[in-house]
Amino acid sequence: MDIDLIFKIAAVGIIVSILNQVLVRSGREEQATMTTLAGLVVVLMIVVQRIAELFDLVKDLFQF
């Protein structure tokens, strides 16, 4: 497992949490929620790509 993947996910989490706090403090709760959802989508896309690579590796390993 790449440690790089963990750092990418952590970086997205830190950026999203900072943006969320700034937006909430400025009274823009709706934008804060949308920022959190966008961060979640970005992380899920990264994870889904890695899972797809894993399935391709298993498929090649067992030659299906």
Short mmCIF file of N, CA and C in Angstrom, two decimals:
data_model
loop_
_atom_site.label_atom_id
_atom_site.label_comp_id
_atom_site.label_asym_id
_atom_site.label_seq_id
_atom_site.Cartn_x
_atom_site.Cartn_y
_atom_site.Cartn_z
N MET A 1 0.85 -1.18 0.00
CA MET A 1 0.00 0.00 0.00
C MET A 1 0.89 1.24 0.00
N ASP A 2 0.54 2.15 -0.86
CA ASP A 2 1.30 3.39 -0.93
C ASP A 2 0.98 4.29 0.24
N ILE A 3 2.02 4.80 0.87
CA ILE A 3 1.84 5.78 1.93
C ILE A 3 1.40 7.11 1.31
N ASP A 4 1.69 7.25 0.02
CA ASP A 4 1.30 8.46 -0.72
C ASP A 4 -0.22 8.62 -0.74
N LEU A 5 -0.94 7.51 -0.86
CA LEU A 5 -2.40 7.54 -0.87
C LEU A 5 -2.94 8.09 0.45
N ILE A 6 -2.36 7.66 1.54
CA ILE A 6 -2.80 8.13 2.85
C ILE A 6 -2.55 9.63 2.99
N PHE A 7 -1.40 10.09 2.50
CA PHE A 7 -1.10 11.52 2.57
C PHE A 7 -2.05 12.34 1.71
N LYS A 8 -2.42 11.82 0.54
CA LYS A 8 -3.37 12.54 -0.33
C LYS A 8 -4.73 12.68 0.36
N ILE A 9 -5.19 11.59 0.94
CA ILE A 9 -6.49 11.62 1.61
C ILE A 9 -6.44 12.55 2.82
N ALA A 10 -5.34 12.51 3.56
CA ALA A 10 -5.19 13.40 4.72
C ALA A 10 -5.14 14.86 4.28
N ALA A 11 -4.46 15.15 3.19
CA ALA A 11 -4.37 16.52 2.69
C ALA A 11 -5.74 17.05 2.29
N VAL A 12 -6.51 16.22 1.61
CA VAL A 12 -7.87 16.63 1.23
C VAL A 12 -8.70 16.88 2.48
N GLY A 13 -8.58 16.03 3.46
CA GLY A 13 -9.33 16.20 4.70
C GLY A 13 -8.97 17.48 5.43
N ILE A 14 -7.67 17.79 5.48
CA ILE A 14 -7.24 19.01 6.16
C ILE A 14 -7.74 20.25 5.43
N ILE A 15 -7.61 20.26 4.11
CA ILE A 15 -8.07 21.41 3.33
C ILE A 15 -9.58 21.60 3.46
N VAL A 16 -10.32 20.51 3.39
CA VAL A 16 -11.78 20.60 3.51
C VAL A 16 -12.19 21.08 4.89
N SER A 17 -11.51 20.60 5.93
CA SER A 17 -11.88 21.04 7.27
C SER A 17 -11.58 22.52 7.50
N ILE A 18 -10.47 23.00 6.95
CA ILE A 18 -10.15 24.42 7.07
C ILE A 18 -11.18 25.26 6.32
N LEU A 19 -11.48 24.87 5.09
CA LEU A 19 -12.50 25.60 4.32
C LEU A 19 -13.85 25.56 5.01
N ASN A 20 -14.19 24.43 5.59
CA ASN A 20 -15.45 24.29 6.29
C ASN A 20 -15.54 25.27 7.46
N GLN A 21 -14.49 25.33 8.25
CA GLN A 21 -14.48 26.23 9.41
C GLN A 21 -14.56 27.69 8.98
N VAL A 22 -13.85 28.06 7.93
CA VAL A 22 -13.88 29.44 7.45
C VAL A 22 -15.28 29.80 6.96
N LEU A 23 -15.90 28.90 6.22
CA LEU A 23 -17.23 29.18 5.69
C LEU A 23 -18.29 29.23 6.79
N VAL A 24 -18.19 28.35 7.77
CA VAL A 24 -19.16 28.35 8.86
C VAL A 24 -19.03 29.64 9.67
N ARG A 25 -17.82 30.07 9.93
CA ARG A 25 -17.62 31.29 10.72
C ARG A 25 -18.07 32.54 9.98
N SER A 26 -18.08 32.49 8.65
CA SER A 26 -18.54 33.65 7.88
C SER A 26 -20.05 33.57 7.61
N GLY A 27 -20.71 32.57 8.16
CA GLY A 27 -22.16 32.47 8.02
C GLY A 27 -22.65 31.81 6.75
N ARG A 28 -21.82 31.06 6.11
CA ARG A 28 -22.19 30.38 4.86
C ARG A 28 -22.22 28.88 5.08
N GLU A 29 -23.20 28.45 5.85
CA GLU A 29 -23.28 27.03 6.21
C GLU A 29 -23.57 26.15 5.00
N GLU A 30 -24.36 26.64 4.05
CA GLU A 30 -24.70 25.83 2.87
C GLU A 30 -23.46 25.56 2.02
N GLN A 31 -22.62 26.59 1.83
CA GLN A 31 -21.39 26.39 1.07
C GLN A 31 -20.43 25.47 1.83
N ALA A 32 -20.44 25.56 3.16
CA ALA A 32 -19.59 24.68 3.96
C ALA A 32 -20.00 23.23 3.77
N THR A 33 -21.29 22.98 3.75
CA THR A 33 -21.79 21.62 3.53
C THR A 33 -21.42 21.12 2.14
N MET A 34 -21.56 21.99 1.15
CA MET A 34 -21.21 21.60 -0.22
C MET A 34 -19.71 21.33 -0.35
N THR A 35 -18.89 22.10 0.36
CA THR A 35 -17.45 21.87 0.34
C THR A 35 -17.12 20.52 0.96
N THR A 36 -17.79 20.19 2.05
CA THR A 36 -17.57 18.90 2.69
C THR A 36 -17.98 17.75 1.76
N LEU A 37 -19.10 17.90 1.09
CA LEU A 37 -19.55 16.87 0.15
C LEU A 37 -18.58 16.74 -1.02
N ALA A 38 -18.07 17.85 -1.51
CA ALA A 38 -17.11 17.81 -2.62
C ALA A 38 -15.83 17.09 -2.18
N GLY A 39 -15.38 17.35 -0.97
CA GLY A 39 -14.20 16.66 -0.46
C GLY A 39 -14.43 15.17 -0.34
N LEU A 40 -15.61 14.80 0.11
CA LEU A 40 -15.96 13.39 0.22
C LEU A 40 -15.96 12.71 -1.15
N VAL A 41 -16.50 13.40 -2.14
CA VAL A 41 -16.53 12.84 -3.50
C VAL A 41 -15.12 12.66 -4.04
N VAL A 42 -14.25 13.63 -3.79
CA VAL A 42 -12.86 13.53 -4.26
C VAL A 42 -12.17 12.33 -3.63
N VAL A 43 -12.33 12.16 -2.33
CA VAL A 43 -11.70 11.02 -1.65
C VAL A 43 -12.28 9.70 -2.15
N LEU A 44 -13.60 9.65 -2.34
CA LEU A 44 -14.21 8.42 -2.85
C LEU A 44 -13.72 8.09 -4.26
N MET A 45 -13.51 9.10 -5.08
CA MET A 45 -12.99 8.84 -6.44
C MET A 45 -11.58 8.26 -6.36
N ILE A 46 -10.76 8.78 -5.47
CA ILE A 46 -9.40 8.25 -5.31
C ILE A 46 -9.46 6.79 -4.85
N VAL A 47 -10.30 6.50 -3.88
CA VAL A 47 -10.41 5.14 -3.34
C VAL A 47 -10.98 4.18 -4.38
N VAL A 48 -11.98 4.62 -5.13
CA VAL A 48 -12.58 3.76 -6.15
C VAL A 48 -11.57 3.42 -7.24
N GLN A 49 -10.72 4.38 -7.61
CA GLN A 49 -9.69 4.09 -8.60
C GLN A 49 -8.72 3.03 -8.09
N ARG A 50 -8.34 3.12 -6.82
CA ARG A 50 -7.44 2.13 -6.25
C ARG A 50 -8.10 0.75 -6.16
N ILE A 51 -9.38 0.72 -5.83
CA ILE A 51 -10.09 -0.56 -5.77
C ILE A 51 -10.19 -1.18 -7.17
N ALA A 52 -10.42 -0.35 -8.17
CA ALA A 52 -10.46 -0.85 -9.55
C ALA A 52 -9.11 -1.44 -9.95
N GLU A 53 -8.03 -0.79 -9.55
CA GLU A 53 -6.69 -1.33 -9.83
C GLU A 53 -6.49 -2.67 -9.12
N LEU A 54 -6.99 -2.78 -7.89
CA LEU A 54 -6.88 -4.03 -7.15
C LEU A 54 -7.65 -5.15 -7.86
N PHE A 55 -8.87 -4.86 -8.31
CA PHE A 55 -9.66 -5.88 -9.01
C PHE A 55 -8.98 -6.30 -10.31
N ASP A 56 -8.39 -5.35 -11.03
CA ASP A 56 -7.66 -5.70 -12.25
C ASP A 56 -6.46 -6.60 -11.94
N LEU A 57 -5.78 -6.31 -10.84
CA LEU A 57 -4.64 -7.13 -10.44
C LEU A 57 -5.08 -8.55 -10.09
N VAL A 58 -6.17 -8.68 -9.35
CA VAL A 58 -6.68 -10.01 -8.98
C VAL A 58 -7.15 -10.75 -10.22
N LYS A 59 -7.80 -10.03 -11.14
CA LYS A 59 -8.27 -10.64 -12.38
C LYS A 59 -7.09 -11.16 -13.20
N ASP A 60 -6.02 -10.37 -13.30
CA ASP A 60 -4.84 -10.82 -14.04
C ASP A 60 -4.14 -11.98 -13.32
N LEU A 61 -4.17 -11.94 -12.01
CA LEU A 61 -3.51 -12.99 -11.23
C LEU A 61 -4.17 -14.35 -11.46
N PHE A 62 -5.49 -14.36 -11.47
CA PHE A 62 -6.22 -15.62 -11.65
C PHE A 62 -6.62 -15.85 -13.10
N GLN A 63 -6.25 -14.96 -13.99
CA GLN A 63 -6.46 -15.05 -15.44
C GLN A 63 -7.92 -15.31 -15.82
N PHE A 64 -8.79 -14.45 -15.28
CA PHE A 64 -10.21 -14.54 -15.63
C PHE A 64 -10.51 -13.77 -16.87
#
